[in-house]
mmCIF file of C-alpha atoms in Angstrom:
data_model
loop_
_atom_site.group_PDB
_atom_site.id
_atom_site.type_symbol
_atom_site.label_atom_id
_atom_site.label_comp_id
_atom_site.label_asym_id
_atom_site.label_seq_id
_atom_site.Cartn_x
_atom_site.Cartn_y
_atom_site.Cartn_z
ATOM 1 C CA UNK A 230 -37.799 22.020 -154.301
ATOM 2 C CA UNK A 231 -39.563 21.283 -157.555
ATOM 3 C CA UNK A 232 -39.789 17.838 -159.078
ATOM 4 C CA UNK A 233 -39.251 16.883 -162.701
ATOM 5 C CA UNK A 234 -42.617 18.235 -163.803
ATOM 6 C CA UNK A 235 -42.521 21.344 -161.643
ATOM 7 C CA UNK A 236 -44.453 19.730 -158.801
ATOM 8 C CA UNK A 237 -43.120 19.441 -155.328
ATOM 9 C CA UNK A 238 -42.177 15.901 -154.414
ATOM 10 C CA UNK A 239 -43.922 14.598 -151.321
ATOM 11 C CA UNK A 240 -42.158 11.890 -149.348
ATOM 12 C CA UNK A 241 -44.112 8.653 -149.175
ATOM 13 C CA UNK A 242 -44.161 8.245 -145.394
ATOM 14 C CA UNK A 243 -46.400 5.815 -143.562
ATOM 15 C CA UNK A 244 -48.978 7.393 -141.295
ATOM 16 C CA UNK A 245 -48.509 7.466 -137.540
ATOM 17 C CA UNK A 246 -51.423 5.035 -137.214
ATOM 18 C CA UNK A 247 -49.688 2.521 -139.513
ATOM 19 C CA UNK A 248 -46.409 2.912 -137.615
ATOM 20 C CA UNK A 249 -48.157 2.237 -134.301
ATOM 21 C CA UNK A 250 -50.037 -0.727 -135.777
ATOM 22 C CA UNK A 251 -46.752 -2.231 -136.995
ATOM 23 C CA UNK A 252 -45.374 -2.029 -133.463
ATOM 24 C CA UNK A 253 -48.361 -3.945 -132.102
ATOM 25 C CA UNK A 254 -47.999 -7.039 -134.311
ATOM 26 C CA UNK A 255 -46.644 -9.789 -132.066
ATOM 27 C CA UNK A 256 -44.726 -12.940 -132.892
ATOM 28 C CA UNK A 257 -47.577 -15.015 -131.470
ATOM 29 C CA UNK A 258 -50.004 -13.548 -134.005
ATOM 30 C CA UNK A 259 -47.949 -14.428 -137.088
ATOM 31 C CA UNK A 260 -45.714 -17.363 -136.107
ATOM 32 C CA UNK A 261 -45.638 -20.602 -138.064
ATOM 33 C CA UNK A 262 -45.697 -24.129 -136.730
ATOM 34 C CA UNK A 263 -42.160 -25.153 -135.723
ATOM 35 C CA UNK A 264 -40.280 -28.062 -137.258
ATOM 36 C CA UNK A 265 -39.330 -30.132 -134.238
ATOM 37 C CA UNK A 266 -37.575 -33.328 -133.193
ATOM 38 C CA UNK A 267 -36.583 -34.619 -129.776
ATOM 39 C CA UNK A 268 -33.044 -33.789 -128.686
ATOM 40 C CA UNK A 269 -32.431 -37.497 -128.066
ATOM 41 C CA UNK A 270 -32.835 -38.609 -131.699
ATOM 42 C CA UNK A 271 -29.802 -39.685 -133.678
ATOM 43 C CA UNK A 272 -28.018 -37.640 -136.293
ATOM 44 C CA UNK A 273 -29.241 -40.168 -138.852
ATOM 45 C CA UNK A 274 -32.870 -39.417 -137.899
ATOM 46 C CA UNK A 275 -32.241 -35.664 -138.240
ATOM 47 C CA UNK A 276 -30.708 -36.109 -141.688
ATOM 48 C CA UNK A 277 -33.513 -38.420 -142.805
ATOM 49 C CA UNK A 278 -36.162 -35.974 -141.569
ATOM 50 C CA UNK A 279 -34.513 -32.954 -143.192
ATOM 51 C CA UNK A 280 -34.210 -34.679 -146.555
ATOM 52 C CA UNK A 281 -37.521 -36.573 -146.642
ATOM 53 C CA UNK A 282 -39.552 -33.492 -145.711
ATOM 54 C CA UNK A 283 -37.422 -31.070 -147.727
ATOM 55 C CA UNK A 284 -36.738 -28.889 -144.666
ATOM 56 C CA UNK A 285 -33.765 -26.567 -144.330
ATOM 57 C CA UNK A 286 -33.767 -26.519 -140.517
ATOM 58 C CA UNK A 287 -35.414 -27.949 -137.425
ATOM 59 C CA UNK A 288 -35.424 -27.323 -133.684
ATOM 60 C CA UNK A 289 -34.428 -29.905 -131.100
ATOM 61 C CA UNK A 290 -36.522 -29.860 -127.919
ATOM 62 C CA UNK A 291 -36.215 -31.611 -124.565
ATOM 63 C CA UNK A 292 -38.944 -33.715 -122.915
ATOM 64 C CA UNK A 293 -40.784 -30.547 -121.830
ATOM 65 C CA UNK A 294 -40.790 -28.956 -125.281
ATOM 66 C CA UNK A 295 -38.069 -26.456 -124.367
ATOM 67 C CA UNK A 296 -35.811 -25.692 -127.343
ATOM 68 C CA UNK A 297 -32.244 -26.859 -126.801
ATOM 69 C CA UNK A 298 -30.937 -26.119 -130.274
ATOM 70 C CA UNK A 299 -31.546 -25.482 -133.923
ATOM 71 C CA UNK A 300 -29.986 -27.585 -136.677
ATOM 72 C CA UNK A 301 -29.630 -26.243 -140.187
ATOM 73 C CA UNK A 302 -29.163 -28.580 -143.154
ATOM 74 C CA UNK A 303 -25.904 -26.847 -144.058
ATOM 75 C CA UNK A 304 -24.526 -27.612 -140.577
ATOM 76 C CA UNK A 305 -25.327 -31.292 -141.115
ATOM 77 C CA UNK A 306 -23.575 -31.319 -144.485
ATOM 78 C CA UNK A 307 -20.459 -29.700 -143.018
ATOM 79 C CA UNK A 308 -20.343 -32.253 -140.216
ATOM 80 C CA UNK A 309 -20.809 -35.181 -142.597
ATOM 81 C CA UNK A 310 -17.999 -33.901 -144.806
ATOM 82 C CA UNK A 311 -15.613 -33.630 -141.831
ATOM 83 C CA UNK A 312 -16.499 -37.056 -140.382
ATOM 84 C CA UNK A 313 -16.662 -38.972 -143.644
ATOM 85 C CA UNK A 314 -14.368 -42.000 -143.687
ATOM 86 C CA UNK A 315 -14.565 -44.083 -146.837
ATOM 87 C CA UNK A 316 -18.147 -42.844 -147.209
ATOM 88 C CA UNK A 317 -19.152 -44.797 -144.098
ATOM 89 C CA UNK A 318 -21.876 -42.894 -142.275
ATOM 90 C CA UNK A 319 -22.743 -45.611 -139.741
ATOM 91 C CA UNK A 320 -21.522 -43.365 -136.916
ATOM 92 C CA UNK A 321 -24.620 -41.188 -137.467
ATOM 93 C CA UNK A 322 -26.870 -43.962 -136.147
ATOM 94 C CA UNK A 323 -25.275 -43.892 -132.706
ATOM 95 C CA UNK A 324 -24.610 -40.176 -132.149
ATOM 96 C CA UNK A 325 -27.349 -38.036 -130.584
ATOM 97 C CA UNK A 326 -28.266 -34.941 -132.559
ATOM 98 C CA UNK A 327 -27.928 -32.792 -129.435
ATOM 99 C CA UNK A 328 -24.138 -33.199 -129.748
ATOM 100 C CA UNK A 329 -24.264 -30.973 -132.819
ATOM 101 C CA UNK A 330 -25.687 -28.101 -130.754
ATOM 102 C CA UNK A 331 -23.156 -25.617 -129.425
ATOM 103 C CA UNK A 332 -25.566 -23.103 -127.861
ATOM 104 C CA UNK A 333 -29.296 -22.749 -127.226
ATOM 105 C CA UNK A 334 -31.313 -21.135 -130.009
ATOM 106 C CA UNK A 335 -32.235 -17.464 -129.964
ATOM 107 C CA UNK A 336 -35.825 -17.207 -128.775
ATOM 108 C CA UNK A 337 -38.569 -14.665 -128.162
ATOM 109 C CA UNK A 338 -41.873 -14.699 -126.308
ATOM 110 C CA UNK A 339 -45.164 -14.957 -128.168
ATOM 111 C CA UNK A 340 -45.878 -11.404 -126.922
ATOM 112 C CA UNK A 341 -42.662 -9.971 -128.392
ATOM 113 C CA UNK A 342 -43.324 -7.397 -131.131
ATOM 114 C CA UNK A 343 -42.471 -8.736 -134.586
ATOM 115 C CA UNK A 344 -40.365 -5.619 -135.246
ATOM 116 C CA UNK A 345 -38.170 -6.479 -132.260
ATOM 117 C CA UNK A 346 -37.782 -10.085 -133.438
ATOM 118 C CA UNK A 347 -36.838 -8.799 -136.909
ATOM 119 C CA UNK A 348 -34.195 -6.518 -135.403
ATOM 120 C CA UNK A 349 -32.770 -9.419 -133.367
ATOM 121 C CA UNK A 350 -32.606 -11.680 -136.432
ATOM 122 C CA UNK A 351 -30.750 -9.000 -138.392
ATOM 123 C CA UNK A 352 -28.400 -8.195 -135.498
ATOM 124 C CA UNK A 353 -27.495 -11.838 -134.875
ATOM 125 C CA UNK A 354 -27.536 -12.865 -138.560
ATOM 126 C CA UNK A 355 -30.080 -15.659 -138.186
ATOM 127 C CA UNK A 356 -32.967 -16.603 -140.477
ATOM 128 C CA UNK A 357 -35.397 -18.113 -137.986
ATOM 129 C CA UNK A 358 -36.145 -17.555 -134.332
ATOM 130 C CA UNK A 359 -37.961 -19.783 -131.841
ATOM 131 C CA UNK A 360 -41.170 -18.452 -130.270
ATOM 132 C CA UNK A 361 -41.798 -19.782 -126.754
ATOM 133 C CA UNK A 362 -44.707 -19.646 -124.328
ATOM 134 C CA UNK A 363 -44.567 -18.353 -120.739
ATOM 135 C CA UNK A 364 -43.017 -21.656 -119.601
ATOM 136 C CA UNK A 365 -40.300 -21.595 -122.258
ATOM 137 C CA UNK A 366 -41.798 -24.350 -124.437
ATOM 138 C CA UNK A 367 -41.466 -24.006 -128.204
ATOM 139 C CA UNK A 368 -44.798 -23.021 -129.777
ATOM 140 C CA UNK A 369 -43.773 -21.478 -133.083
ATOM 141 C CA UNK A 370 -41.148 -19.893 -135.275
ATOM 142 C CA UNK A 371 -40.744 -16.516 -136.961
ATOM 143 C CA UNK A 372 -38.488 -15.887 -139.931
ATOM 144 C CA UNK A 373 -37.443 -13.217 -142.399
ATOM 145 C CA UNK A 374 -40.192 -14.505 -144.695
ATOM 146 C CA UNK A 375 -42.842 -13.912 -142.025
ATOM 147 C CA UNK A 376 -41.529 -10.400 -141.413
ATOM 148 C CA UNK A 377 -41.600 -9.692 -145.154
ATOM 149 C CA UNK A 378 -45.134 -11.066 -145.408
ATOM 150 C CA UNK A 379 -46.657 -9.077 -142.526
ATOM 151 C CA UNK A 380 -44.842 -5.768 -142.041
ATOM 152 C CA UNK A 381 -44.904 -4.128 -145.516
ATOM 153 C CA UNK A 382 -48.628 -3.387 -145.243
ATOM 154 C CA UNK A 383 -47.801 -1.087 -142.324
ATOM 155 C CA UNK A 384 -44.757 0.521 -143.912
ATOM 156 C CA UNK A 385 -45.950 1.244 -147.447
#
């Protein structure tokens, strides 16, 4: 089939070497430092940390560094709106942040291929994923931004 100028269009496909290289990039190679607080802190501490550091999420970990949950700023806002009574937020100083967690966070090993982590994030509609070591302790985080930063060089 001829192109606009009479030339045959060639599909712009990545080479087999690039495809294989993309499969070898692991989460441990590209992860970022996680944003972490202890699961025993109060909701007030979580809110203060999120706002003072301009974070959109953080992970809660137990005494061994194992992730027990992930809190997103939007989740905090929704909870505050539901619990608000005459704008009194004193209850936040006595409630542990772990009570906001309904299930453990999605996590991958540091040896997990980044492509697999990207597929999991898309499948489960999450923006960040915990990266854990062989003992299950939180050591990093991967996100859509990390995928976008590292994989295009193998695809294009």
